[in-house]
mmCIF file of C-alpha atoms in Angstrom:
data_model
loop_
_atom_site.group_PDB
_atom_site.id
_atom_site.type_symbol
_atom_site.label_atom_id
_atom_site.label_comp_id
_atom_site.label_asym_id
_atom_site.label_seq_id
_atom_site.Cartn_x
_atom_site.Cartn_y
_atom_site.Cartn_z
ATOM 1 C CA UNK A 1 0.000 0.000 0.000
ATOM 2 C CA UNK A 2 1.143 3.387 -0.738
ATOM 3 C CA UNK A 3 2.138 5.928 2.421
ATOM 4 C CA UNK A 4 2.130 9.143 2.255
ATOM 5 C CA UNK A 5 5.204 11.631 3.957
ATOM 6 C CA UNK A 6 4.251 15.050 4.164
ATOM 7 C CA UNK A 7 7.194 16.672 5.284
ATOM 8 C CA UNK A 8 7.082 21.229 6.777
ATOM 9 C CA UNK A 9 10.487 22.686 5.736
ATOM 10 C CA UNK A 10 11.675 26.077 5.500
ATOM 11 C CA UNK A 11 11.433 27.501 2.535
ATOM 12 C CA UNK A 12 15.356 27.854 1.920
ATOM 13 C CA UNK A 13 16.335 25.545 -1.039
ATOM 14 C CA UNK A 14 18.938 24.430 1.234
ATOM 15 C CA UNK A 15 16.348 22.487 3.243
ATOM 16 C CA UNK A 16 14.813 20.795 0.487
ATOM 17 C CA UNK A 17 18.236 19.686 -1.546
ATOM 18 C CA UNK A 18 18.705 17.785 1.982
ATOM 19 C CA UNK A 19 15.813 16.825 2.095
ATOM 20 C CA UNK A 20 15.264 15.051 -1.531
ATOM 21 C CA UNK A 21 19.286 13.944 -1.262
ATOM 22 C CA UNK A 22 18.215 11.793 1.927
ATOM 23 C CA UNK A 23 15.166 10.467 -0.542
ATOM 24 C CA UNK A 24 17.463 9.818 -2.886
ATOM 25 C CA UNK A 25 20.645 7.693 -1.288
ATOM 26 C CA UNK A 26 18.226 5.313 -0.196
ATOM 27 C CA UNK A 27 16.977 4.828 -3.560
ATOM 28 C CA UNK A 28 13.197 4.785 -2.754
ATOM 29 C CA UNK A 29 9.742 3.966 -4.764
ATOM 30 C CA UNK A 30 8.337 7.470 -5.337
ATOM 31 C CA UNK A 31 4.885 7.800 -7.042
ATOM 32 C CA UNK A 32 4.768 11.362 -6.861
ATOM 33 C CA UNK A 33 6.393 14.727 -4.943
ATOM 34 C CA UNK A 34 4.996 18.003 -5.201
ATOM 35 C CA UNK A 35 6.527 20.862 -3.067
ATOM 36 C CA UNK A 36 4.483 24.115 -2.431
ATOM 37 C CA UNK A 37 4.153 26.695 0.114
ATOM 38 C CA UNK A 38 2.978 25.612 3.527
ATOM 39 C CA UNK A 39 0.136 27.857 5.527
ATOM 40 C CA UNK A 40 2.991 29.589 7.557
ATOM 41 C CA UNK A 41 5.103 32.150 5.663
ATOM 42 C CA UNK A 42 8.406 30.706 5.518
ATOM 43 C CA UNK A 43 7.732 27.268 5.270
ATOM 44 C CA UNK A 44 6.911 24.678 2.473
ATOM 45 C CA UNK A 45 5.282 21.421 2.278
ATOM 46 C CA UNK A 46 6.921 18.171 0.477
ATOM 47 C CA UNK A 47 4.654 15.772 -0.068
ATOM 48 C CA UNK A 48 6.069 12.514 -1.088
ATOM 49 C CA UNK A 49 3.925 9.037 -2.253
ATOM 50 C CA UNK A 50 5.845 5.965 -1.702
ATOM 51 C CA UNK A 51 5.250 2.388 -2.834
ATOM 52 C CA UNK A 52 6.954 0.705 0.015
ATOM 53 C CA UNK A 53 6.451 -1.119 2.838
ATOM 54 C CA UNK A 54 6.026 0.513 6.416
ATOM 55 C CA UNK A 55 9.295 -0.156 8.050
ATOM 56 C CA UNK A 56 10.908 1.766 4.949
ATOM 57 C CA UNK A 57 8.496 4.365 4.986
ATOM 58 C CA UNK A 58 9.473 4.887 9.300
ATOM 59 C CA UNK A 59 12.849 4.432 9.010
ATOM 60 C CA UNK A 60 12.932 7.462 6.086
ATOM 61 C CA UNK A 61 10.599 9.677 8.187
ATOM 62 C CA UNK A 62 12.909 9.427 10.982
ATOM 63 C CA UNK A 63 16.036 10.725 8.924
ATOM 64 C CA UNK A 64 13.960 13.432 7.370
ATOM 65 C CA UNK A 65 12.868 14.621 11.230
ATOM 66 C CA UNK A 66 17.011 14.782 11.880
ATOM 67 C CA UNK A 67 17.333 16.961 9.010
ATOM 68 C CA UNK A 68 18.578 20.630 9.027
ATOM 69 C CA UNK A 69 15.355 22.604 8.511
ATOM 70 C CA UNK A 70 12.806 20.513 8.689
ATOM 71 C CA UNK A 71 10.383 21.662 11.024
ATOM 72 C CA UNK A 72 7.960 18.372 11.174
ATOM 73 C CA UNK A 73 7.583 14.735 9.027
ATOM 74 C CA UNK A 74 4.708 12.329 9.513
ATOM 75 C CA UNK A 75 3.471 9.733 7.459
ATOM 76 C CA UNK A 76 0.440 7.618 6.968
ATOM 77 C CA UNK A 77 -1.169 5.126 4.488
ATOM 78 C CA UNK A 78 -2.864 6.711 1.649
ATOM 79 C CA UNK A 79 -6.320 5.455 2.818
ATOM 80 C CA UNK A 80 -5.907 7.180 6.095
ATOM 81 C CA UNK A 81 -5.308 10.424 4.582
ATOM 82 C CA UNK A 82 -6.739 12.836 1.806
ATOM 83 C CA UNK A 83 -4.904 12.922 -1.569
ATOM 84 C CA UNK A 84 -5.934 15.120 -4.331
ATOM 85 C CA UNK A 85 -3.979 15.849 -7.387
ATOM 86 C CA UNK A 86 -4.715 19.072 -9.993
ATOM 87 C CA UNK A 87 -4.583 18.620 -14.094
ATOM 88 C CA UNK A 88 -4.427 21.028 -16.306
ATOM 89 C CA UNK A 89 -5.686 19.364 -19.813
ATOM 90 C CA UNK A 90 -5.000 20.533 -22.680
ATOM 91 C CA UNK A 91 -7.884 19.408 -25.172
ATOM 92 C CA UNK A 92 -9.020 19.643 -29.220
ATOM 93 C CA UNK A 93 -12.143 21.567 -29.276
ATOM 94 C CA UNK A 94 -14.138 21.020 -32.596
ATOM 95 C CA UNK A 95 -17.297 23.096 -33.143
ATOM 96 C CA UNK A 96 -19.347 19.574 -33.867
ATOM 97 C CA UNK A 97 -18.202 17.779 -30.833
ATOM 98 C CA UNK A 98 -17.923 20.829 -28.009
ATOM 99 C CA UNK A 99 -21.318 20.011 -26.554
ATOM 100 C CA UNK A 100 -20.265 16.701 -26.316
ATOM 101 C CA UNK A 101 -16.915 17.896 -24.593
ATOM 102 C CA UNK A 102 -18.511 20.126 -22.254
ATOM 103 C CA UNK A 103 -21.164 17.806 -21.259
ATOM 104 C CA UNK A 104 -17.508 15.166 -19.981
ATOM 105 C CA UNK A 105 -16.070 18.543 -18.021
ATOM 106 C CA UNK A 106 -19.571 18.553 -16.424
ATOM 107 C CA UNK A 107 -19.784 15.034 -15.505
ATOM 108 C CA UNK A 108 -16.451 15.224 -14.094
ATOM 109 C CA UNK A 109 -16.805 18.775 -12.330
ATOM 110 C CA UNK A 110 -14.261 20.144 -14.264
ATOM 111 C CA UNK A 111 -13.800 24.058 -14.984
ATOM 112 C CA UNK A 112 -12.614 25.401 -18.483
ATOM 113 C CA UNK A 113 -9.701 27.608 -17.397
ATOM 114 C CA UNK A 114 -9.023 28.722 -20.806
ATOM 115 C CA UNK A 115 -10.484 28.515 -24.572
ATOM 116 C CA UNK A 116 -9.044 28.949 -27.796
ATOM 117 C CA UNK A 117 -10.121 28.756 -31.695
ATOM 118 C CA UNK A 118 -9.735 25.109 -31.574
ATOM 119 C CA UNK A 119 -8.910 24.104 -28.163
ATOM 120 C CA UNK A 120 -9.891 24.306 -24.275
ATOM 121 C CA UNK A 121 -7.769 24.023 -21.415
ATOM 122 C CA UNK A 122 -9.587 21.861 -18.380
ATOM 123 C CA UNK A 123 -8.793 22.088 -14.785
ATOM 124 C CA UNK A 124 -9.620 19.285 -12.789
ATOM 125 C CA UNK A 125 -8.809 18.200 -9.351
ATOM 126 C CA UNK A 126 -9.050 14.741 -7.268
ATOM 127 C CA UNK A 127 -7.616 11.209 -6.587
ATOM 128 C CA UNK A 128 -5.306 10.132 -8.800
ATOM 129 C CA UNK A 129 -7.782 7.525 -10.115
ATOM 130 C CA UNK A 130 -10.319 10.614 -10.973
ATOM 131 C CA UNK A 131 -7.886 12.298 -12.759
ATOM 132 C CA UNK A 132 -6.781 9.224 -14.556
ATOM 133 C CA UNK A 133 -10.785 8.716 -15.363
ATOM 134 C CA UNK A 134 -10.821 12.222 -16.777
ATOM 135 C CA UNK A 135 -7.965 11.779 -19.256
ATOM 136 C CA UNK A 136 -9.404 8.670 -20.668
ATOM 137 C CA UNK A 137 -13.075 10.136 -20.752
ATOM 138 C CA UNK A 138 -11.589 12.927 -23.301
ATOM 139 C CA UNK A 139 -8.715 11.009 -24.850
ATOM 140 C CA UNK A 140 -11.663 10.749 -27.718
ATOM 141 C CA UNK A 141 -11.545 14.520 -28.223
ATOM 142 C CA UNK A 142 -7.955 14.885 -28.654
ATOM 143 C CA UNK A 143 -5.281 15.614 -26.065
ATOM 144 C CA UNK A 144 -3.082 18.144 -27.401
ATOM 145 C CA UNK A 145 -0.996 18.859 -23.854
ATOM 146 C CA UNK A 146 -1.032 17.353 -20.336
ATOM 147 C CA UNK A 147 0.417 18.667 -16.487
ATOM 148 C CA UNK A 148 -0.276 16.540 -13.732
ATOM 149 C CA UNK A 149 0.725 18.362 -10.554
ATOM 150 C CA UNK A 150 1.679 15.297 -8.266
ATOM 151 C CA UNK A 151 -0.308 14.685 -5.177
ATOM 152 C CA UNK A 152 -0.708 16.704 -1.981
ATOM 153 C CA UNK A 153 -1.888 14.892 1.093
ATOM 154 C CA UNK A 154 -2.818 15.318 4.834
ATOM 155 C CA UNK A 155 -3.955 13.073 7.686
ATOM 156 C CA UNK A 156 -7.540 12.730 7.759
ATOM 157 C CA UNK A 157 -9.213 15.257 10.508
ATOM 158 C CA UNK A 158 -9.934 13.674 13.767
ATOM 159 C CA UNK A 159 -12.221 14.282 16.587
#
C-alpha cells in the first residue's frame, strides 16, 4: 500500500536539496512529490507518495525529522489520509463535438480555465484515479498537452 510523507520545511532551497538527497541515497519507490508553500510564511510542504512497505516508509521519516530545517515529518497510508492531485488538460475543441466535450467537463466537475479557436484548457482536481478517469473520458476529443501536478496529502481530521 502506498504511504504518504508530508514533510514542513523552510522555505530555503537548502532544506529541500537535503531533504530530496536523503530520498534519494536510499533509492526509494516514489509515485509522486509536489513541493508548495505551507500555511505559515516561511515554510513549504513536500509531499512525497511511496510504494513501500512501512518499516521503509518509518525508518525514512525518521532521517527526514534529523534533518537541518525541517520543522515536522509524519506519514500515513494513503487510505488514512486525503490525496488530491490538480490537471491542467489541454484538449481539441471542434465546433461539432464541443457540446459533447462540455457535457464530460460537467460530468467530471471540471472548470474550463481557458479557450481557444480550436482548443480548451480543463482544470480538474481529485484522486489520482479521478484524474486518470478524466484523461481517458476525453482522450476521444484529442489531447493536445497534459500537467499533472503530483499529489498533496494530509492526515484525515480527527475528533
Amino acid at each position: 500500500m502506498p504511504h504518504a510523507v508530508s514533510v514542513l520545511l523552510d522555505e530555503a532551497l537548502l532544506a529541500l536539496n537535503r531533504t530530496v538527497g536523503v530520498l534519494r541515497r536510499r533509492n526509494l519507490p516514489i509515485e509522486s512529490i509536489a513541493v508548495g508553500p505551507a500555511g505559515a510564511p516561511g515554510l513549504a510542504r513536500l509531499t512525497i507518495i511511496l510504494n513501500s512497505d512501512e518499516a521503509t516508509v518509518d525508518t525514512t521519516v525518521k532521517k527526514l525529522r534529523n534533518l537541518s530545517g525541517v520543522r515536522a515529518a509524519v506519514t500515513f497510508p494513503m487510505d488514512e489520509g486525503v490525496t488530491r492531485e490538480l490537471a491542467l488538460v489541454k484538449v481539441r475543441a471542434r465546433h461539432e463535438r464541443y457540446a459533447g466535450l462540455l457535457d464530460v467537463i460537467e460530468l467530471f466537475n471540471a472548470d474550463v480555465v481557458d479557450e481557444g479557436a480550436d482548443a480548451v484548457i480543463v482544470e480538474v482536481t481529485g484522486s489520482g484515479s479521478f484524474i486518470l478517469a478524466f484523461i481517458r473520458a476525453v482522450e476521444g476529443f484529442g489531447i493536445l498537452d497534459l500537467a499533472r501536478s503530483g499529489s498533496v496529502a494530509l492526515a484525515r481530521a480527527t475528533d
